[in-house]
C-alpha cells in the first residue's frame, strides 16, 4: 500500500502512522515526491489494514499496489531520484550524462594514475577500478584488495574524481565504504541478498549491476532490498544479458534503459564494455545507450589492453575513449542532455 | 576460396575460370569490389584446386577462407553493397538512413491510403504493409492476399513510394514480385530455404528479417542462400530476439547493427516495432538504432491502433511517427548520415 | 467454444449445427471423445453465439474455452489419439513405445538397406531417412530427393517397416506422400504454416517436430494448423531446444513429454539424437524419455558414422542401437508400457 | 598440469614436489586415483615448469591439461568420488540412489517432525529443510534461522537421518556447519565465490546447486573453488535451468547428468521440485533423472502444500512421495542401481 499524506501533515502525524503500520506487521518507508509526503507499507497486510490507515486524519488517500518492488516503483515516487555522490559534488540522474571510466582491475599505482589521468582529461568524472575481482576461475588474478582501495582513493582525490569499486563479500563492506564514493554490487552478486542489505546500510550510493540473466523485475527486486535497508541512493546498471547470440559475450539490452525508466525513479546507466566484451563495439553501443536515454556510461579503459590482467579484450585505449566521449556529445544534445 | 583477378583480366578470362571451377565441383560467383574483379568458389574443393586456379595467368591471388557465408562476407566484397530499389529511385545502404513505414496488415484501400499519406508526409520513403500474414493461430486474420497487393501498388505509385511486402510461400513469389518493389522474407521464414531461393530468383531486392532465435551467423547463411541464387540486392533486418527478459515481447539486439556491418557488406536496417512489441518503446529504440549505425528503420504505423487487425499494440500514430523522424534527424547527423 | 451433443443426436443434427456455426463466421470441427460427439467452434464468436447454439435441441452443453489450440487440447478431446500408420499396421500413442530409426540422410540404396536391416533386427518398427535435407549452408549436401524416396519405399516394403521422411516445400507434399507412410515436418519448418496446411491435407499422419526455439504452446498452435486442415493423425516430437548450455548442441526438454500429455491428446515422441547432437548421450536420453512417458523414440543410426554425409556425430552404430533398445525395455515395463 | 607419481613414491617425495610447485607459483593438490598418487598443479606455469617437475625421480609422467577445472575433472581423478555423509553412515555416489526430502522451509518443529517422519517411512535417507531462505522479495518469509537449525538437528537425530540445509552468507558458515551434515550452496549463490571457499573449509560435504543460468562448465568451476579450498566432498545438483519455455518455471536439463558424469568424478543428483516448479511434474522427472543415471534425488515434500510458506506449488504430499519412490525403484534396478 502507498499512503499519501495531506499537505499539512506533520512529522508527528507520519510517526504515528508508521508506528501503526508496524503494529499491523508491515514495513514502512517514507519519501517525498514532488513535495508530497508518502509512506510505503510493505508486506502482507491483514484484512482491514487499508481502512485502519485511511481513518487517520492526516491521510489523504491509500493506494493498493500489486508491484512487488514498491519502493523502487514510480507509483511510490514519480519524481526522478537524483543520486548525490561525494557529498553532492556529482549528481547521477540529472541533466548531465555521467561518464565513469577506468581499468577493469587496479594493477599498480602507476597503471591507475596514468589511466585515470587520461580518462579525466577526456571527460570522465567518476573513476572506476576493481580491487576485489570476482573471477570464474579460482586460479585467476583476484585483485589487489585493500592496496587497490588505497590507490583508488589517492588517485581519485588528486584528480577530484569520485571513485566506484566493487564489493564482493559482506565482511568487506565497511572497509570498501571507507575508501569508495560509490559501492558497486557486481552482476554475479546481484542476488546476494545479504550483501545488498549490508551495502545498503553503508551510507554510500550503491551501483547495482544487472545480472546477465536477470529480468528487469528481478533487478528491481534487488534494488528493493537496498531501498528497504533505508538507502535510496541507487544507480542501476545495464551491462548486457546472456542470450543465444554468441558472436559477442553478451547482448546489450538497450531497451532496458527506457523500460526501466518507465518503471522506476532510479537512474540507469549502461556498461558497454561488459555488454559486448569487445572493444570494437564499445563506441557504437555507447552512442546507442545515450540515444536511448541512459543517465551515464561505465567504460573500461586500459593503456595496454594486451597486457591487462583482466578484460583486456573489452578495454579501449585512452585515445579511443576521448573520441567516444566527443562522439556522444551531439547525441546527448539531441536527447536534451549534456555530457 | 576467393580468387582475385589481375587488373587487366578480361570477361573471357573470368568465363574460363568459372568453367574450370564448375569442373572442380565448385559453385562460382563473380563480383566487383572497389573496381577489382573477384570470383568466389564455394563447396568442398578437391585437393590441389587452389593450385589449379592459381595457374591461370589472369589470376593474381587465391585466398582460402573459412567463413561459411563467403558471398555475404566482407572478405569477398569489402565495399558496401548499395541496394537499388525501384530502378534506382531509392538506395538502401548509402548516406541516407531510409525510413520504411506503414500498417502491419493492409486492411482496406482507405486505411492504407490514409496511413501511407501520413507517413509519406512525415518523411517515410518506402511503404510497408502486409498482404499475406503469417499468424501463429490458424483462426487469426491471414491478410487480404492479392487484393492487398493491388492496393499497395496503387497507393505506392500515387505517392511515389516503393513498396515492401512479405512473401510466405514459394508458390506466391511470382505474384508478389509483380506488385512489390522489395520482397520481404519474414522472421519465421528466415530458414525456409526453398523460399529464399525462389525469392532470390525473382529479380527484386529482398528484405531478410532475422528470426527471433537466429544468431548473426545463421542470418548470414540465409543471406548466402539468396546470394548463391544470384541476387546480391539484400537488406538485412534486425527485429528483436527472444531472450529470458519478458517485460517486452522481444529484445532489440542493437549490437547486431555494428556487428553485422563488420562481417558483411549488406545494408542493415532495424524494426523497432517488432523488436519491442510496444508502441512506447518505438521512439527510443529508433534513436538507438540510428546512433548504432543502422541503414534504415522499418516501423509500423496505424491511424487507429486500437482497431488494428494485427499488432495494434506496437503500432504508433502518424503524429508520433512524425515526431520520431524529427528526433532521429540530429542523431543521424551526429553519425554522419542524412535522414 | 466446445459444443457437446446429446447422446441421441444424429448426423443431421450435427450437420445443422455446423452449418449454423459457419453462418456465425466460425470454423467447425467434429470429434468423438469417449463415445460422445463434440464440435469445436473456432474463431471470433459474435455476441450471443453461445446462446444461439445452446438453443439447438441436440445440444447438451456449450463450453467457453480460452485455449488458443482448441482442437489439440484435452478439453476438446480427452481420450488419447491413436495415430494409425500404414493402414493401421502400426499404432503410435498406444501401449507400445514405438521405435523409429535409420540414417539422417539416405545416401545410397546399399547404405539404407544395410542400416534398415540392422535397426529392424534390433526392434525398430518404423524406418526413418532424409530425402530432402534442410541444411544451414547452401553448399552442403541437400539430399537425393525422389531417388531417396524410392529407396525408402522399397526397403521399407521389403522389411515390413512403415517409412517416415521429411517434406520441406509445399510443392513436394504430393510427391512425398506418394512414397512415405508418415510425413515429417522438420523443426525449422514448424512455423511454415502453408506447409502445415498442405501436409495436413495429404491424407497421411504427420510427425511434427518442435522447433528448437518453440514453446509448447506454439508447437500446439502449429498442430492446430494441421488439425484445422482436417487431419488429426499427428505425432508431436520433442527434439531438444536451444538454451545457454553449450556443451551439447541442444538441451532435451524431457519435461515436455509429461507436460504436453497434460495439455493434448496427441502422442509425443522424443528424438534423442538431435536433442543432444552427440552419440554418447543418445542412450541415457532414450532411457530418460521412456521413463518420462514418451510414446516413441526417433533415433539416427549409421553403419559408418565417420563417413555420414550429415549428422555423423550424433548417429550411433547398429550394435549400440540394439543395446539401447534392450536397455529401454525394462524401463518401458516400469512405466506400464511395452517396447 | 597433472603429475603422476611412480608406484613406489613416498610421502616425502610428494612433499618435495608440492614444495617445488609452490616455488614455481603454482597451487598443488594431491589425490589418489585407483591406487595411484597424482598431484594437480594449477595456475600459470612458467616456461620449463613441466620439465622441472619431470626431472624428479619419483615422477612417472607430467600431463598438460587445458581444462579450467582441473581438480574436478576426470583427467585428474578418474575414479568416482564417494561422498561420505555423517561419518560415513551414508554414501552419495555409490550403488544406492540417495533420496533427500523434506519441506522447502522449516516452519515449526511439528511441521518438520511430521514431514520428516513421513519421508523417512517412504524411503528418504537424508532430511532437507531451509533455515535461511533466499527470497526474491525482501518482504517474503526469510526462514527461522538458528531455530530451524536446531529443529533439523533434533528431528534428524531422532530418525537417524543426516541433514542438508542451505547456507547463504559467509558469516553463517560456522553456525550452519555445527548443525548440518551437508552444507547446501543454493543456485543463486553458486557464483558467490567467497561463500564457496568458506563452505569448502567447514569440514562438511557441500551440496552445490547449479545456477539456473549456469553452464556445466561454470558449475564445475565453482566446484573447483571448493576443491581448491581442500574439500573434495562435493555433490553437484541439477535443479532446472531457465529457458524460453515458460509453461514450467524451469527446464530440467536431464542430459546434465550423463554429461557431468563424463566430465567429473563428483556425484550428481537432481532436484525435480525446483526443476519444474510444479508438483505434477515431480514424479515423471524423478523417473527420468534416475533413468539418466542420477546419484540421488532432492525433493520438496509438504503435508499441507496449500499453506506452505514457500514453494507450496512444487511440493508433493507425503503419500505421493511414497508412490514416487516405489515407482523409481524398478527404474533404478534397470540401470544397475538400488534405491
Coordinates of N, CA and C in Angstrom, one line a residue, chain B residues 27 42-43 68 71 134-139 142 168-172 188-189 191-194 198 213 221 224-225 228, chain C residues 27 42-43 68 71 134-139 142 168-172 188-189 191-194 198 213 221 224-225 228:
Chain B
X27 N 30.8 -24.2 -56.9 CA 29.9 -23.1 -57.4 C 30.7 -21.9 -57.5
X42 N 32.7 -21.8 -54.1 CA 32.1 -22.4 -52.9 C 31.9 -23.9 -53.1
X43 N 32.0 -24.6 -51.9 CA 31.8 -26.0 -51.9 C 33.1 -26.7 -51.5
X68 N 31.6 -19.6 -43.5 CA 30.6 -20.4 -44.2 C 29.7 -19.6 -45.1
X71 N 29.9 -15.4 -49.9 CA 29.4 -14.3 -50.7 C 28.9 -13.1 -49.9
X134 N 1.4 -14.0 -41.5 CA 2.0 -15.3 -41.0 C 1.6 -15.3 -39.5
X135 N 0.4 -15.9 -39.2 CA -0.1 -15.8 -37.9 C 0.1 -17.1 -37.1
X136 N 0.3 -16.9 -35.8 CA 0.6 -18.1 -35.0 C -0.7 -18.9 -34.8
X137 N -1.9 -18.3 -35.0 CA -3.1 -19.1 -34.8 C -3.8 -19.2 -36.2
X138 N -4.3 -20.4 -36.5 CA -4.9 -20.6 -37.8 C -6.2 -19.9 -37.9
X139 N -6.7 -19.4 -36.8 CA -8.0 -18.7 -36.8 C -7.9 -17.2 -36.8
X142 N -5.6 -13.6 -41.8 CA -4.5 -14.1 -42.6 C -4.1 -13.1 -43.7
X168 N 5.3 -15.5 -48.3 CA 5.3 -16.5 -47.3 C 5.3 -17.9 -47.9
X169 N 5.3 -18.0 -49.2 CA 5.1 -19.4 -49.8 C 5.8 -19.3 -51.2
X170 N 6.6 -20.4 -51.5 CA 7.2 -20.4 -52.8 C 6.2 -20.2 -53.9
X171 N 5.0 -20.7 -53.7 CA 4.0 -20.6 -54.8 C 3.5 -19.1 -55.1
X172 N 3.8 -18.2 -54.1 CA 3.3 -16.8 -54.3 C 4.4 -15.9 -54.8
X188 N 9.9 -15.7 -39.3 CA 9.6 -17.1 -39.2 C 10.0 -18.0 -40.4
X189 N 10.1 -17.3 -41.5 CA 10.5 -18.0 -42.7 C 12.0 -17.8 -43.0
X191 N 14.6 -19.4 -42.3 CA 15.2 -20.6 -42.7 C 14.4 -21.5 -43.6
X192 N 13.4 -20.9 -44.3 CA 12.7 -21.6 -45.3 C 13.5 -21.5 -46.6
X193 N 14.4 -22.4 -46.7 CA 15.5 -22.3 -47.7 C 14.9 -22.2 -49.1
X194 N 13.9 -23.0 -49.4 CA 13.3 -23.0 -50.7 C 12.7 -21.7 -51.0
X198 N 13.7 -19.1 -54.1 CA 12.8 -18.5 -55.1 C 12.7 -17.0 -55.0
X213 N 15.3 -16.2 -33.1 CA 16.2 -17.1 -32.4 C 17.4 -17.3 -33.3
X221 N 24.0 -16.9 -43.2 CA 23.9 -18.2 -44.0 C 22.7 -18.1 -44.9
X224 N 23.2 -16.0 -47.6 CA 24.1 -16.7 -48.6 C 23.2 -17.5 -49.6
X225 N 22.1 -18.1 -49.1 CA 21.2 -18.8 -50.0 C 20.7 -17.9 -51.1
X228 N 23.6 -17.0 -53.4 CA 24.0 -18.1 -54.2 C 23.0 -18.4 -55.3
Chain C
X27 N -15.2 -21.5 -37.6 CA -14.8 -22.7 -38.2 C -15.3 -23.8 -37.3
X42 N -14.3 -22.5 -33.8 CA -13.1 -21.7 -33.6 C -13.3 -20.4 -34.3
X43 N -12.6 -19.4 -33.8 CA -12.7 -18.0 -34.4 C -13.3 -17.1 -33.4
X68 N -5.9 -21.3 -27.0 CA -5.8 -20.9 -28.4 C -5.6 -22.1 -29.4
X71 N -8.6 -27.6 -30.9 CA -8.7 -29.0 -31.4 C -7.6 -29.9 -30.8
X134 N 17.4 -30.2 -45.1 CA 17.2 -28.8 -44.8 C 18.5 -28.4 -44.1
X135 N 19.5 -27.9 -44.9 CA 20.8 -27.6 -44.4 C 21.1 -26.1 -44.2
X136 N 21.8 -25.8 -43.2 CA 22.0 -24.4 -43.0 C 22.9 -23.7 -44.0
X137 N 23.8 -24.5 -44.7 CA 24.6 -23.9 -45.7 C 24.1 -24.3 -47.1
X138 N 24.0 -23.4 -48.0 CA 23.6 -23.7 -49.4 C 24.5 -24.6 -50.1
X139 N 25.7 -24.8 -49.6 CA 26.7 -25.6 -50.3 C 26.8 -27.0 -49.7
X142 N 22.2 -31.7 -50.1 CA 20.8 -31.3 -49.9 C 19.9 -32.6 -50.0
X168 N 9.8 -30.6 -47.2 CA 10.3 -29.2 -46.8 C 9.7 -28.1 -47.7
X169 N 8.8 -28.5 -48.6 CA 8.3 -27.5 -49.5 C 6.8 -27.8 -49.9
X170 N 6.0 -26.8 -49.9 CA 4.6 -27.1 -50.3 C 4.5 -27.9 -51.6
X171 N 5.4 -27.5 -52.5 CA 5.4 -28.1 -53.8 C 5.8 -29.6 -53.9
X172 N 6.3 -30.1 -52.8 CA 6.8 -31.5 -52.8 C 5.8 -32.4 -52.0
X188 N 12.8 -26.7 -38.3 CA 12.9 -25.4 -38.9 C 11.7 -25.0 -39.7
X189 N 10.9 -25.9 -40.1 CA 9.6 -25.6 -40.8 C 8.4 -25.7 -39.9
X191 N 6.9 -23.6 -38.2 CA 6.0 -22.5 -38.3 C 5.8 -22.1 -39.8
X192 N 6.1 -23.0 -40.7 CA 5.9 -22.8 -42.1 C 4.4 -23.2 -42.3
X193 N 3.5 -22.2 -42.1 CA 2.1 -22.6 -41.9 C 1.5 -23.1 -43.2
X194 N 1.9 -22.6 -44.3 CA 1.4 -23.2 -45.6 C 1.8 -24.6 -45.8
X198 N -0.7 -27.9 -46.1 CA -0.6 -28.9 -47.2 C -0.4 -30.3 -46.7
X213 N 13.3 -23.5 -30.8 CA 13.0 -22.3 -30.0 C 11.6 -22.1 -29.8
X221 N 0.0 -24.8 -31.3 CA -0.7 -24.0 -32.3 C -0.4 -24.5 -33.7
X224 N -2.4 -27.3 -34.4 CA -3.7 -26.8 -34.6 C -3.9 -26.5 -36.1
X225 N -2.9 -25.9 -36.7 CA -3.0 -25.7 -38.2 C -3.3 -27.0 -38.9
X228 N -6.8 -28.2 -38.1 CA -7.9 -27.4 -38.7 C -7.9 -27.6 -40.2

